[in-house]
């Protein structure tokens, strides 16, 4: 506590913000290095090297890594921190396509459909998120006879190879499919985040490349590696029990085997219970177990693997998950956010459009307290446009500080306004804005506030049980 006066009057770089520095053109040190001076003039504590649409230098190539090294060393000389970002755009995990050029590491999902292969129409490949679409490139796992009465699952059975559904029932098919390439993923696909081997390959291509290049700065002026919006193929559900549209669930090659090993039952024997409600609204143990198993597979295969590597290399794992705000959005994309936070040394959130998601911040703050972490990071101010003023910057920062945020990551500071870049979720919080020379007023406020908030320990008198697992039991037809 004796250091508070000095920290208040002269806040450290670690207490100052570290914006996403959008590398969005052909990289040139004559353009980049002066911008580091601008960060210092604005009162920032450093920057995140963040690749965006428009990058004209080969991602993770020799020239790219050489520029990373020079910028890191220049920042260190000026007392600024370099925070690393682990992907070419987002979501993290596919290594700019270097990982998923191997088909074994591509994201997979279960297609559950009443229309067998050869009689349906394939959907378009996902553009930028991990969404399932009918590809007809998979293998048949099982067929079912499903009997509904009054919108409830009266009975179902797993059909044998030559067996047909009876007159009362409807035949449904379960296929294991693989995501298809798209331009967003550099003509590859998103990664199988349920597969720890794929995450290890991600580390080999990305984290190890940074370690070879600037590893001597780890734990010094490189405090952390940011992972952005990891997720699995999103779960979908029926709008009504009688609907017959295609459904998608996150899946992977060995999921049936690991599920049986974990729970002592075969998932394929009870699969329809995930999609329909049992008579009398009886809770399905299988539905709970499926959501629990997917959540654990994801947390252990992605965040746990990255967190261990970062810990062994003397830096923090930070960043934020996908679809953090609601019980429904987390269930669909993550299982739950808080289970993955266990491996984040600095849990983070995303707050776009000046939204006020108090629960998003609170669950990250809670995880930070439970695991004894130093604070919470927030990617904030994104998509607030050019007329978002200092009052907005302070207001959004203040309420998040009240809910535990101690590291602010401005979204976004552009290197260039060339081409599509000028439309990339403005405003640019940097030299393109006429007020950048006055921005230190905002930064000094938060640097002093963060210096205070990171001293001592919070006193918590109320505990709340997060209801996400109860929500899993309700994840059936939306009309019910």
Short mmCIF file of C-alpha atoms in Angstrom, two decimals:
data_model
loop_
_atom_site.label_atom_id
_atom_site.label_comp_id
_atom_site.label_asym_id
_atom_site.label_seq_id
_atom_site.Cartn_x
_atom_site.Cartn_y
_atom_site.Cartn_z
CA UNK A 1 0.00 0.00 0.00
CA UNK A 2 2.97 2.32 0.52
CA UNK A 3 3.48 2.44 -3.25
CA UNK A 4 0.05 3.96 -3.93
CA UNK A 5 1.15 7.63 -3.97
CA UNK A 6 3.95 6.96 -6.47
CA UNK A 7 1.69 4.74 -8.59
CA UNK A 8 -0.98 7.44 -8.63
CA UNK A 9 1.33 10.26 -9.69
CA UNK A 10 3.34 8.22 -12.21
CA UNK A 11 1.35 5.11 -13.25
CA UNK A 12 3.26 2.16 -14.66
CA UNK A 13 2.85 0.94 -18.24
CA UNK A 14 1.13 -2.22 -16.99
CA UNK A 15 -1.68 0.00 -15.62
CA UNK A 16 -2.11 1.85 -18.91
CA UNK A 17 -4.16 0.71 -21.88
CA UNK A 18 -2.84 -1.49 -24.68
CA UNK A 19 -4.95 -0.98 -27.83
CA UNK A 20 -5.27 -3.38 -30.73
CA UNK A 21 -2.73 -1.97 -33.19
CA UNK A 22 -4.30 -3.04 -36.46
CA UNK A 23 -1.61 -4.21 -38.87
CA UNK A 24 -3.72 -3.84 -41.99
CA UNK A 25 -1.44 -3.07 -44.94
CA UNK A 26 1.99 -3.94 -46.35
CA UNK A 27 4.13 -3.52 -43.26
CA UNK A 28 6.78 -0.81 -43.32
CA UNK A 29 8.93 0.16 -40.34
CA UNK A 30 9.05 3.79 -41.52
CA UNK A 31 5.29 3.83 -41.03
CA UNK A 32 5.11 1.67 -37.90
CA UNK A 33 7.84 3.07 -35.64
CA UNK A 34 6.51 6.66 -35.50
CA UNK A 35 3.15 5.28 -34.40
CA UNK A 36 4.80 3.81 -31.30
CA UNK A 37 5.70 7.37 -30.33
CA UNK A 38 2.04 8.32 -30.81
CA UNK A 39 0.97 5.58 -28.35
CA UNK A 40 3.30 7.04 -25.74
CA UNK A 41 2.08 10.57 -26.44
CA UNK A 42 -1.52 9.42 -25.98
CA UNK A 43 -0.71 7.94 -22.56
CA UNK A 44 -0.94 4.31 -23.64
CA UNK A 45 1.15 1.66 -21.92
CA UNK A 46 1.88 -0.25 -25.11
CA UNK A 47 -0.05 -2.07 -27.81
CA UNK A 48 -1.33 -5.41 -29.03
CA UNK A 49 0.14 -6.46 -32.38
CA UNK A 50 -3.12 -7.34 -34.09
CA UNK A 51 -3.38 -8.59 -37.67
CA UNK A 52 -6.46 -7.42 -39.58
CA UNK A 53 -7.97 -7.49 -43.03
CA UNK A 54 -5.56 -5.81 -45.46
CA UNK A 55 -2.32 -7.25 -44.06
CA UNK A 56 0.01 -7.38 -47.08
CA UNK A 57 2.99 -9.07 -45.44
CA UNK A 58 3.08 -12.86 -45.10
CA UNK A 59 1.62 -13.76 -41.72
CA UNK A 60 4.30 -15.29 -39.47
CA UNK A 61 6.78 -15.12 -42.35
CA UNK A 62 10.41 -14.02 -41.87
CA UNK A 63 9.71 -10.37 -42.74
CA UNK A 64 6.66 -10.27 -40.45
CA UNK A 65 8.58 -11.72 -37.49
CA UNK A 66 11.53 -9.40 -38.09
CA UNK A 67 9.18 -6.42 -37.88
CA UNK A 68 7.62 -7.85 -34.70
CA UNK A 69 11.10 -8.00 -33.18
CA UNK A 70 12.00 -4.44 -34.14
CA UNK A 71 8.71 -3.03 -32.84
CA UNK A 72 9.08 -4.97 -29.58
CA UNK A 73 12.61 -3.68 -29.03
CA UNK A 74 11.61 -0.11 -29.93
CA UNK A 75 8.70 -0.22 -27.51
CA UNK A 76 10.95 -1.56 -24.75
CA UNK A 77 13.38 1.31 -25.26
CA UNK A 78 10.50 3.74 -24.77
CA UNK A 79 9.16 2.00 -21.64
CA UNK A 80 6.16 0.50 -23.44
CA UNK A 81 4.84 -3.06 -23.42
CA UNK A 82 4.22 -5.30 -26.41
CA UNK A 83 1.23 -7.60 -26.02
CA UNK A 84 1.04 -10.44 -28.55
CA UNK A 85 -2.08 -11.62 -30.38
CA UNK A 86 -2.22 -15.24 -31.52
CA UNK A 87 -4.12 -15.18 -34.82
CA UNK A 88 -4.51 -13.70 -38.28
CA UNK A 89 -7.81 -11.90 -37.59
CA UNK A 90 -10.23 -14.06 -35.57
CA UNK A 91 -11.45 -16.44 -34.15
CA UNK A 92 -8.22 -17.84 -32.75
CA UNK A 93 -6.97 -21.35 -33.28
CA UNK A 94 -6.56 -21.97 -37.00
CA UNK A 95 -3.17 -20.24 -37.26
CA UNK A 96 -4.03 -18.22 -40.34
CA UNK A 97 -4.81 -21.50 -42.08
CA UNK A 98 -1.45 -23.08 -41.27
CA UNK A 99 -3.12 -25.43 -38.79
CA UNK A 100 -6.20 -26.42 -40.75
CA UNK A 101 -4.36 -27.08 -43.99
CA UNK A 102 -4.26 -30.52 -42.34
CA UNK A 103 -7.83 -31.91 -42.68
CA UNK A 104 -7.45 -33.82 -39.40
CA UNK A 105 -7.50 -30.52 -37.48
CA UNK A 106 -10.56 -29.00 -39.15
CA UNK A 107 -13.65 -28.30 -37.05
CA UNK A 108 -16.26 -31.07 -37.01
CA UNK A 109 -19.91 -31.26 -36.10
CA UNK A 110 -22.90 -33.57 -35.95
CA UNK A 111 -25.57 -33.02 -38.59
CA UNK A 112 -28.89 -34.33 -37.27
CA UNK A 113 -31.45 -34.38 -40.06
CA UNK A 114 -34.64 -35.99 -41.32
CA UNK A 115 -33.28 -35.79 -44.89
CA UNK A 116 -30.64 -38.41 -45.76
CA UNK A 117 -27.58 -37.72 -47.89
CA UNK A 118 -28.40 -37.37 -51.56
CA UNK A 119 -31.86 -35.90 -50.98
CA UNK A 120 -31.01 -32.57 -49.38
CA UNK A 121 -29.37 -29.32 -50.42
CA UNK A 122 -26.03 -28.31 -48.95
CA UNK A 123 -25.72 -24.94 -47.26
CA UNK A 124 -23.02 -22.35 -47.85
CA UNK A 125 -19.78 -22.50 -45.89
CA UNK A 126 -19.47 -20.29 -42.81
CA UNK A 127 -17.96 -16.89 -43.53
CA UNK A 128 -16.33 -15.86 -40.25
CA UNK A 129 -17.86 -17.78 -37.37
CA UNK A 130 -17.91 -21.46 -36.45
CA UNK A 131 -21.37 -22.24 -37.80
CA UNK A 132 -22.42 -25.64 -39.12
CA UNK A 133 -23.92 -26.07 -42.56
CA UNK A 134 -24.95 -29.19 -44.42
CA UNK A 135 -21.90 -30.33 -46.37
CA UNK A 136 -22.68 -34.00 -47.18
CA UNK A 137 -18.98 -34.78 -46.76
CA UNK A 138 -19.28 -36.97 -43.67
CA UNK A 139 -20.09 -40.42 -42.40
CA UNK A 140 -23.35 -41.83 -41.07
CA UNK A 141 -23.12 -42.47 -37.32
CA UNK A 142 -26.67 -43.62 -36.59
CA UNK A 143 -30.34 -43.66 -37.67
CA UNK A 144 -33.31 -43.24 -35.35
CA UNK A 145 -37.05 -43.73 -35.25
CA UNK A 146 -38.50 -40.77 -33.36
CA UNK A 147 -42.11 -40.75 -32.12
CA UNK A 148 -43.57 -37.45 -30.87
CA UNK A 149 -46.90 -36.96 -29.13
CA UNK A 150 -48.18 -33.49 -28.21
CA UNK A 151 -44.70 -32.13 -28.93
CA UNK A 152 -42.91 -34.49 -26.54
CA UNK A 153 -40.55 -37.38 -27.18
CA UNK A 154 -42.83 -40.35 -26.54
CA UNK A 155 -40.34 -42.95 -27.74
CA UNK A 156 -37.28 -43.41 -29.91
CA UNK A 157 -34.98 -46.23 -30.92
CA UNK A 158 -31.67 -46.69 -32.64
CA UNK A 159 -32.31 -48.44 -35.96
CA UNK A 160 -30.20 -51.32 -37.17
CA UNK A 161 -28.58 -51.19 -40.61
CA UNK A 162 -31.48 -52.83 -42.49
CA UNK A 163 -34.29 -51.65 -40.19
CA UNK A 164 -36.89 -49.02 -41.13
CA UNK A 165 -38.96 -46.67 -38.99
CA UNK A 166 -42.54 -47.70 -38.23
CA UNK A 167 -45.72 -45.89 -39.29
CA UNK A 168 -45.89 -43.80 -36.10
CA UNK A 169 -42.32 -42.60 -36.19
CA UNK A 170 -40.12 -40.33 -38.27
CA UNK A 171 -36.64 -41.38 -39.40
CA UNK A 172 -33.75 -39.11 -38.42
CA UNK A 173 -30.08 -39.41 -39.43
CA UNK A 174 -26.89 -38.46 -37.55
CA UNK A 175 -23.82 -37.66 -39.68
CA UNK A 176 -20.34 -36.58 -38.59
CA UNK A 177 -19.30 -33.76 -40.95
CA UNK A 178 -16.25 -31.50 -41.40
CA UNK A 179 -16.36 -27.76 -42.02
CA UNK A 180 -15.56 -26.59 -45.52
CA UNK A 181 -12.95 -24.00 -46.53
CA UNK A 182 -13.90 -20.33 -46.77
CA UNK A 183 -12.08 -17.15 -47.77
CA UNK A 184 -12.27 -15.78 -44.20
CA UNK A 185 -10.02 -18.59 -42.98
CA UNK A 186 -7.53 -17.98 -45.80
CA UNK A 187 -9.25 -20.68 -47.87
CA UNK A 188 -8.92 -23.18 -45.04
CA UNK A 189 -11.39 -23.78 -42.18
CA UNK A 190 -11.82 -23.08 -38.51
CA UNK A 191 -10.06 -25.47 -36.13
CA UNK A 192 -11.34 -28.42 -34.10
CA UNK A 193 -11.21 -26.81 -30.65
CA UNK A 194 -12.28 -30.12 -29.06
CA UNK A 195 -8.99 -31.68 -30.19
CA UNK A 196 -5.95 -30.95 -27.98
CA UNK A 197 -3.64 -32.17 -30.74
CA UNK A 198 -4.96 -29.40 -33.01
CA UNK A 199 -4.25 -26.83 -30.29
CA UNK A 200 -0.71 -28.21 -29.94
CA UNK A 201 -0.27 -27.70 -33.68
CA UNK A 202 -1.58 -24.14 -33.27
CA UNK A 203 1.09 -23.54 -30.63
CA UNK A 204 3.81 -24.97 -32.90
CA UNK A 205 2.91 -22.65 -35.77
CA UNK A 206 2.18 -19.49 -33.77
CA UNK A 207 3.39 -19.36 -30.18
CA UNK A 208 6.68 -21.09 -30.86
CA UNK A 209 7.36 -18.70 -33.76
CA UNK A 210 6.96 -15.74 -31.39
CA UNK A 211 9.07 -17.49 -28.74
CA UNK A 212 11.93 -17.93 -31.21
CA UNK A 213 11.69 -14.30 -32.29
CA UNK A 214 11.04 -12.32 -29.09
CA UNK A 215 11.11 -14.98 -26.37
CA UNK A 216 13.83 -13.12 -24.48
CA UNK A 217 11.23 -10.39 -23.83
CA UNK A 218 8.66 -12.80 -22.35
CA UNK A 219 7.69 -11.83 -18.82
CA UNK A 220 9.52 -8.52 -19.20
CA UNK A 221 8.07 -6.12 -21.74
CA UNK A 222 5.89 -8.87 -23.26
CA UNK A 223 3.41 -9.68 -20.49
CA UNK A 224 0.80 -11.78 -22.30
CA UNK A 225 -0.60 -13.52 -25.37
CA UNK A 226 -4.16 -12.61 -26.38
CA UNK A 227 -6.48 -15.33 -27.74
CA UNK A 228 -9.62 -14.06 -29.45
CA UNK A 229 -13.11 -15.57 -29.55
CA UNK A 230 -12.28 -19.31 -29.40
CA UNK A 231 -15.43 -21.40 -29.79
CA UNK A 232 -16.76 -24.66 -31.16
CA UNK A 233 -19.29 -25.24 -33.92
CA UNK A 234 -22.44 -23.62 -32.55
CA UNK A 235 -25.25 -25.77 -31.23
CA UNK A 236 -28.65 -25.24 -32.83
CA UNK A 237 -32.11 -26.27 -31.67
CA UNK A 238 -35.58 -26.66 -33.14
CA UNK A 239 -37.96 -23.71 -33.11
CA UNK A 240 -40.84 -26.09 -32.40
CA UNK A 241 -40.91 -29.80 -31.67
CA UNK A 242 -42.62 -30.62 -35.01
CA UNK A 243 -40.06 -28.75 -37.10
CA UNK A 244 -37.81 -30.87 -39.34
CA UNK A 245 -34.91 -28.56 -40.22
CA UNK A 246 -31.25 -29.61 -40.10
CA UNK A 247 -29.66 -29.38 -36.65
CA UNK A 248 -25.99 -29.03 -35.72
CA UNK A 249 -24.01 -29.98 -32.63
CA UNK A 250 -20.27 -29.62 -31.91
CA UNK A 251 -18.62 -33.00 -32.27
CA UNK A 252 -15.26 -34.57 -32.97
CA UNK A 253 -13.89 -37.88 -34.16
CA UNK A 254 -13.48 -39.58 -30.78
CA UNK A 255 -16.37 -37.91 -28.92
CA UNK A 256 -18.51 -41.04 -28.68
CA UNK A 257 -15.61 -42.94 -27.13
CA UNK A 258 -14.69 -40.26 -24.58
CA UNK A 259 -18.33 -39.71 -23.65
CA UNK A 260 -18.79 -43.43 -22.93
CA UNK A 261 -15.57 -43.53 -20.94
CA UNK A 262 -16.67 -40.53 -18.86
CA UNK A 263 -20.29 -41.45 -18.14
CA UNK A 264 -20.54 -45.20 -18.71
CA UNK A 265 -23.28 -44.92 -21.34
CA UNK A 266 -23.31 -44.72 -25.12
CA UNK A 267 -24.36 -41.28 -26.33
CA UNK A 268 -25.69 -42.74 -29.57
CA UNK A 269 -28.23 -44.80 -27.61
CA UNK A 270 -29.91 -41.64 -26.24
CA UNK A 271 -29.09 -38.91 -28.80
CA UNK A 272 -32.72 -37.78 -29.53
CA UNK A 273 -33.06 -36.62 -25.92
CA UNK A 274 -30.72 -33.74 -26.72
CA UNK A 275 -33.21 -32.35 -29.25
CA UNK A 276 -36.68 -33.05 -27.81
CA UNK A 277 -38.31 -32.77 -24.39
CA UNK A 278 -39.23 -35.92 -22.51
CA UNK A 279 -42.88 -36.46 -21.47
CA UNK A 280 -43.85 -34.45 -18.42
CA UNK A 281 -40.80 -32.24 -18.99
CA UNK A 282 -38.65 -34.78 -17.20
CA UNK A 283 -35.02 -33.70 -17.19
CA UNK A 284 -32.75 -35.70 -19.48
CA UNK A 285 -29.55 -36.87 -17.83
CA UNK A 286 -28.07 -37.53 -21.28
CA UNK A 287 -28.76 -33.96 -22.38
CA UNK A 288 -26.96 -32.63 -19.33
CA UNK A 289 -24.05 -35.00 -19.83
CA UNK A 290 -23.64 -34.09 -23.49
CA UNK A 291 -23.43 -30.34 -22.74
CA UNK A 292 -21.11 -31.00 -19.81
CA UNK A 293 -18.82 -33.21 -21.87
CA UNK A 294 -18.58 -30.77 -24.77
CA UNK A 295 -17.84 -27.95 -22.36
CA UNK A 296 -15.07 -29.92 -20.66
CA UNK A 297 -13.61 -31.17 -23.93
CA UNK A 298 -13.42 -27.57 -25.16
CA UNK A 299 -11.91 -26.12 -21.98
CA UNK A 300 -9.33 -28.88 -21.63
CA UNK A 301 -8.39 -29.07 -25.33
CA UNK A 302 -8.06 -25.32 -25.93
CA UNK A 303 -7.70 -22.95 -22.96
CA UNK A 304 -5.96 -25.48 -20.70
CA UNK A 305 -3.35 -26.26 -23.38
CA UNK A 306 -2.67 -22.61 -24.17
CA UNK A 307 -2.62 -21.60 -20.52
CA UNK A 308 -0.03 -24.24 -19.67
CA UNK A 309 2.25 -23.15 -22.53
CA UNK A 310 2.01 -19.51 -21.48
CA UNK A 311 2.72 -20.36 -17.86
CA UNK A 312 5.76 -22.42 -18.83
CA UNK A 313 7.07 -19.51 -20.92
CA UNK A 314 6.58 -16.81 -18.29
CA UNK A 315 3.70 -14.91 -19.86
CA UNK A 316 -0.02 -14.66 -19.17
CA UNK A 317 -2.79 -16.15 -21.27
CA UNK A 318 -5.38 -13.43 -21.81
CA UNK A 319 -8.14 -12.62 -24.29
CA UNK A 320 -11.83 -13.35 -24.34
CA UNK A 321 -14.27 -16.06 -25.30
CA UNK A 322 -17.02 -16.01 -27.94
CA UNK A 323 -20.67 -15.20 -27.11
CA UNK A 324 -20.13 -14.36 -23.44
CA UNK A 325 -23.31 -12.45 -22.46
CA UNK A 326 -26.25 -14.84 -22.02
CA UNK A 327 -26.96 -18.37 -20.85
CA UNK A 328 -28.20 -19.23 -24.35
CA UNK A 329 -25.27 -17.73 -26.26
CA UNK A 330 -22.68 -19.37 -23.99
CA UNK A 331 -24.39 -22.75 -24.19
CA UNK A 332 -24.43 -22.60 -27.98
CA UNK A 333 -20.82 -21.50 -28.56
CA UNK A 334 -18.79 -22.44 -25.47
CA UNK A 335 -20.73 -24.57 -23.05
CA UNK A 336 -19.89 -21.93 -20.47
CA UNK A 337 -17.31 -19.14 -20.39
CA UNK A 338 -16.22 -19.52 -16.78
CA UNK A 339 -14.94 -23.07 -17.13
CA UNK A 340 -12.38 -21.91 -19.69
CA UNK A 341 -11.35 -18.96 -17.51
CA UNK A 342 -9.62 -21.37 -15.16
CA UNK A 343 -6.60 -21.33 -17.49
CA UNK A 344 -6.57 -17.59 -18.19
CA UNK A 345 -4.01 -15.74 -16.08
CA UNK A 346 -5.85 -12.54 -17.01
CA UNK A 347 -9.50 -13.34 -17.88
CA UNK A 348 -11.00 -11.01 -20.44
CA UNK A 349 -14.25 -9.82 -21.98
CA UNK A 350 -15.43 -8.07 -25.16
CA UNK A 351 -17.70 -5.02 -24.98
CA UNK A 352 -18.73 -3.72 -28.40
CA UNK A 353 -21.07 -0.88 -29.43
CA UNK A 354 -21.10 0.65 -25.94
CA UNK A 355 -23.20 -2.29 -24.74
CA UNK A 356 -23.74 -2.63 -20.99
CA UNK A 357 -23.32 -6.35 -20.30
CA UNK A 358 -22.89 -6.28 -16.54
CA UNK A 359 -23.07 -10.06 -16.20
CA UNK A 360 -20.33 -10.51 -18.83
CA UNK A 361 -17.97 -8.41 -16.73
CA UNK A 362 -19.13 -9.89 -13.42
CA UNK A 363 -18.50 -13.52 -14.37
CA UNK A 364 -14.96 -12.68 -15.53
CA UNK A 365 -14.33 -10.71 -12.34
CA UNK A 366 -15.59 -13.66 -10.31
CA UNK A 367 -13.25 -16.08 -12.08
CA UNK A 368 -10.35 -13.69 -11.55
CA UNK A 369 -11.08 -13.60 -7.83
CA UNK A 370 -11.61 -17.34 -7.51
CA UNK A 371 -8.29 -18.16 -9.18
CA UNK A 372 -6.32 -15.34 -7.54
CA UNK A 373 -5.61 -13.46 -10.77
CA UNK A 374 -4.42 -9.87 -10.96
CA UNK A 375 -7.48 -8.40 -12.68
CA UNK A 376 -9.67 -8.51 -15.79
CA UNK A 377 -9.01 -7.34 -19.34
CA UNK A 378 -11.63 -5.74 -21.58
CA UNK A 379 -11.63 -5.23 -25.34
CA UNK A 380 -13.77 -2.11 -25.45
CA UNK A 381 -14.93 0.89 -27.54
CA UNK A 382 -15.28 -1.19 -30.71
CA UNK A 383 -17.97 -0.13 -33.22
CA UNK A 384 -18.71 3.14 -31.40
CA UNK A 385 -18.02 5.24 -34.54
CA UNK A 386 -16.37 8.61 -35.01
CA UNK A 387 -18.73 10.63 -32.80
CA UNK A 388 -18.04 8.66 -29.60
CA UNK A 389 -16.50 11.34 -27.38
CA UNK A 390 -14.31 11.44 -24.26
CA UNK A 391 -17.42 11.32 -22.08
CA UNK A 392 -18.27 7.98 -23.69
CA UNK A 393 -14.72 6.69 -23.28
CA UNK A 394 -14.69 7.58 -19.60
CA UNK A 395 -18.23 6.36 -18.95
CA UNK A 396 -17.72 2.95 -20.52
CA UNK A 397 -14.35 2.56 -18.83
CA UNK A 398 -15.68 3.60 -15.41
CA UNK A 399 -18.55 1.11 -15.15
CA UNK A 400 -16.25 -1.68 -16.27
CA UNK A 401 -13.65 -0.64 -13.70
CA UNK A 402 -16.39 -0.84 -11.06
CA UNK A 403 -16.93 -4.47 -12.16
CA UNK A 404 -13.27 -5.47 -12.05
CA UNK A 405 -11.70 -4.43 -15.39
CA UNK A 406 -8.09 -3.34 -14.85
CA UNK A 407 -6.64 -3.67 -18.38
CA UNK A 408 -8.28 -1.76 -21.25
CA UNK A 409 -7.69 -2.88 -24.84
CA UNK A 410 -8.96 -0.19 -27.19
CA UNK A 411 -10.68 -1.46 -30.28
CA UNK A 412 -9.07 -0.19 -32.56
CA UNK A 413 -5.97 1.75 -33.72
CA UNK A 414 -5.36 1.42 -37.44
CA UNK A 415 -1.95 1.48 -39.02
CA UNK A 416 -3.60 2.56 -42.27
CA UNK A 417 -6.94 3.84 -43.58
CA UNK A 418 -6.30 2.28 -46.98
CA UNK A 419 -9.11 0.42 -48.76
CA UNK A 420 -11.46 -1.64 -46.60
CA UNK A 421 -9.53 -0.66 -43.47
CA UNK A 422 -11.36 2.68 -43.20
CA UNK A 423 -14.59 0.77 -42.58
CA UNK A 424 -13.14 -1.62 -40.00
CA UNK A 425 -15.31 -0.98 -36.91
CA UNK A 426 -14.38 2.70 -36.42
CA UNK A 427 -13.35 4.94 -34.87
CA UNK A 428 -9.59 4.62 -35.06
CA UNK A 429 -8.29 5.55 -31.63
CA UNK A 430 -4.96 6.93 -32.79
CA UNK A 431 -3.24 9.45 -34.96
CA UNK A 432 -6.07 9.59 -37.55
CA UNK A 433 -8.37 11.18 -34.94
CA UNK A 434 -7.97 14.94 -34.45
CA UNK A 435 -8.20 14.63 -30.67
CA UNK A 436 -5.37 12.14 -30.20
CA UNK A 437 -3.01 14.70 -28.62
CA UNK A 438 -5.59 15.31 -25.85
CA UNK A 439 -6.32 11.64 -25.20
CA UNK A 440 -3.73 11.41 -22.42
CA UNK A 441 -6.36 13.07 -20.20
CA UNK A 442 -8.48 9.90 -20.45
CA UNK A 443 -5.52 7.55 -20.13
CA UNK A 444 -4.07 9.18 -17.02
CA UNK A 445 -7.44 8.81 -15.27
CA UNK A 446 -7.64 5.08 -15.94
CA UNK A 447 -3.97 4.42 -15.31
CA UNK A 448 -4.30 5.93 -11.83
CA UNK A 449 -7.57 4.09 -11.22
CA UNK A 450 -6.06 0.75 -12.32
CA UNK A 451 -3.02 1.33 -10.13
CA UNK A 452 -5.33 1.63 -7.13
CA UNK A 453 -7.68 -1.23 -8.10
CA UNK A 454 -4.83 -3.73 -8.40
CA UNK A 455 -3.75 -3.16 -4.79
CA UNK A 456 -5.28 -5.24 -2.00
CA UNK A 457 -8.01 -7.85 -2.30
CA UNK A 458 -11.75 -7.46 -2.76
CA UNK A 459 -14.05 -8.37 0.12
CA UNK A 460 -16.93 -10.49 -1.24
CA UNK A 461 -19.92 -11.09 1.04
CA UNK A 462 -22.34 -12.62 -1.46
CA UNK A 463 -21.93 -15.76 -3.54
CA UNK A 464 -24.08 -16.56 -6.57
CA UNK A 465 -24.32 -19.98 -8.22
CA UNK A 466 -24.04 -19.43 -11.96
CA UNK A 467 -27.17 -21.03 -13.53
CA UNK A 468 -25.62 -22.08 -16.83
CA UNK A 469 -25.82 -25.83 -16.12
CA UNK A 470 -29.52 -25.52 -15.33
CA UNK A 471 -29.97 -23.84 -18.69
CA UNK A 472 -28.39 -26.84 -20.42
CA UNK A 473 -31.34 -28.93 -19.27
CA UNK A 474 -33.70 -26.52 -21.09
CA UNK A 475 -31.81 -26.48 -24.38
CA UNK A 476 -34.53 -28.19 -26.43
CA UNK A 477 -37.19 -26.85 -28.82
CA UNK A 478 -37.35 -23.09 -28.34
CA UNK A 479 -41.15 -23.00 -28.28
CA UNK A 480 -41.07 -25.10 -25.12
#
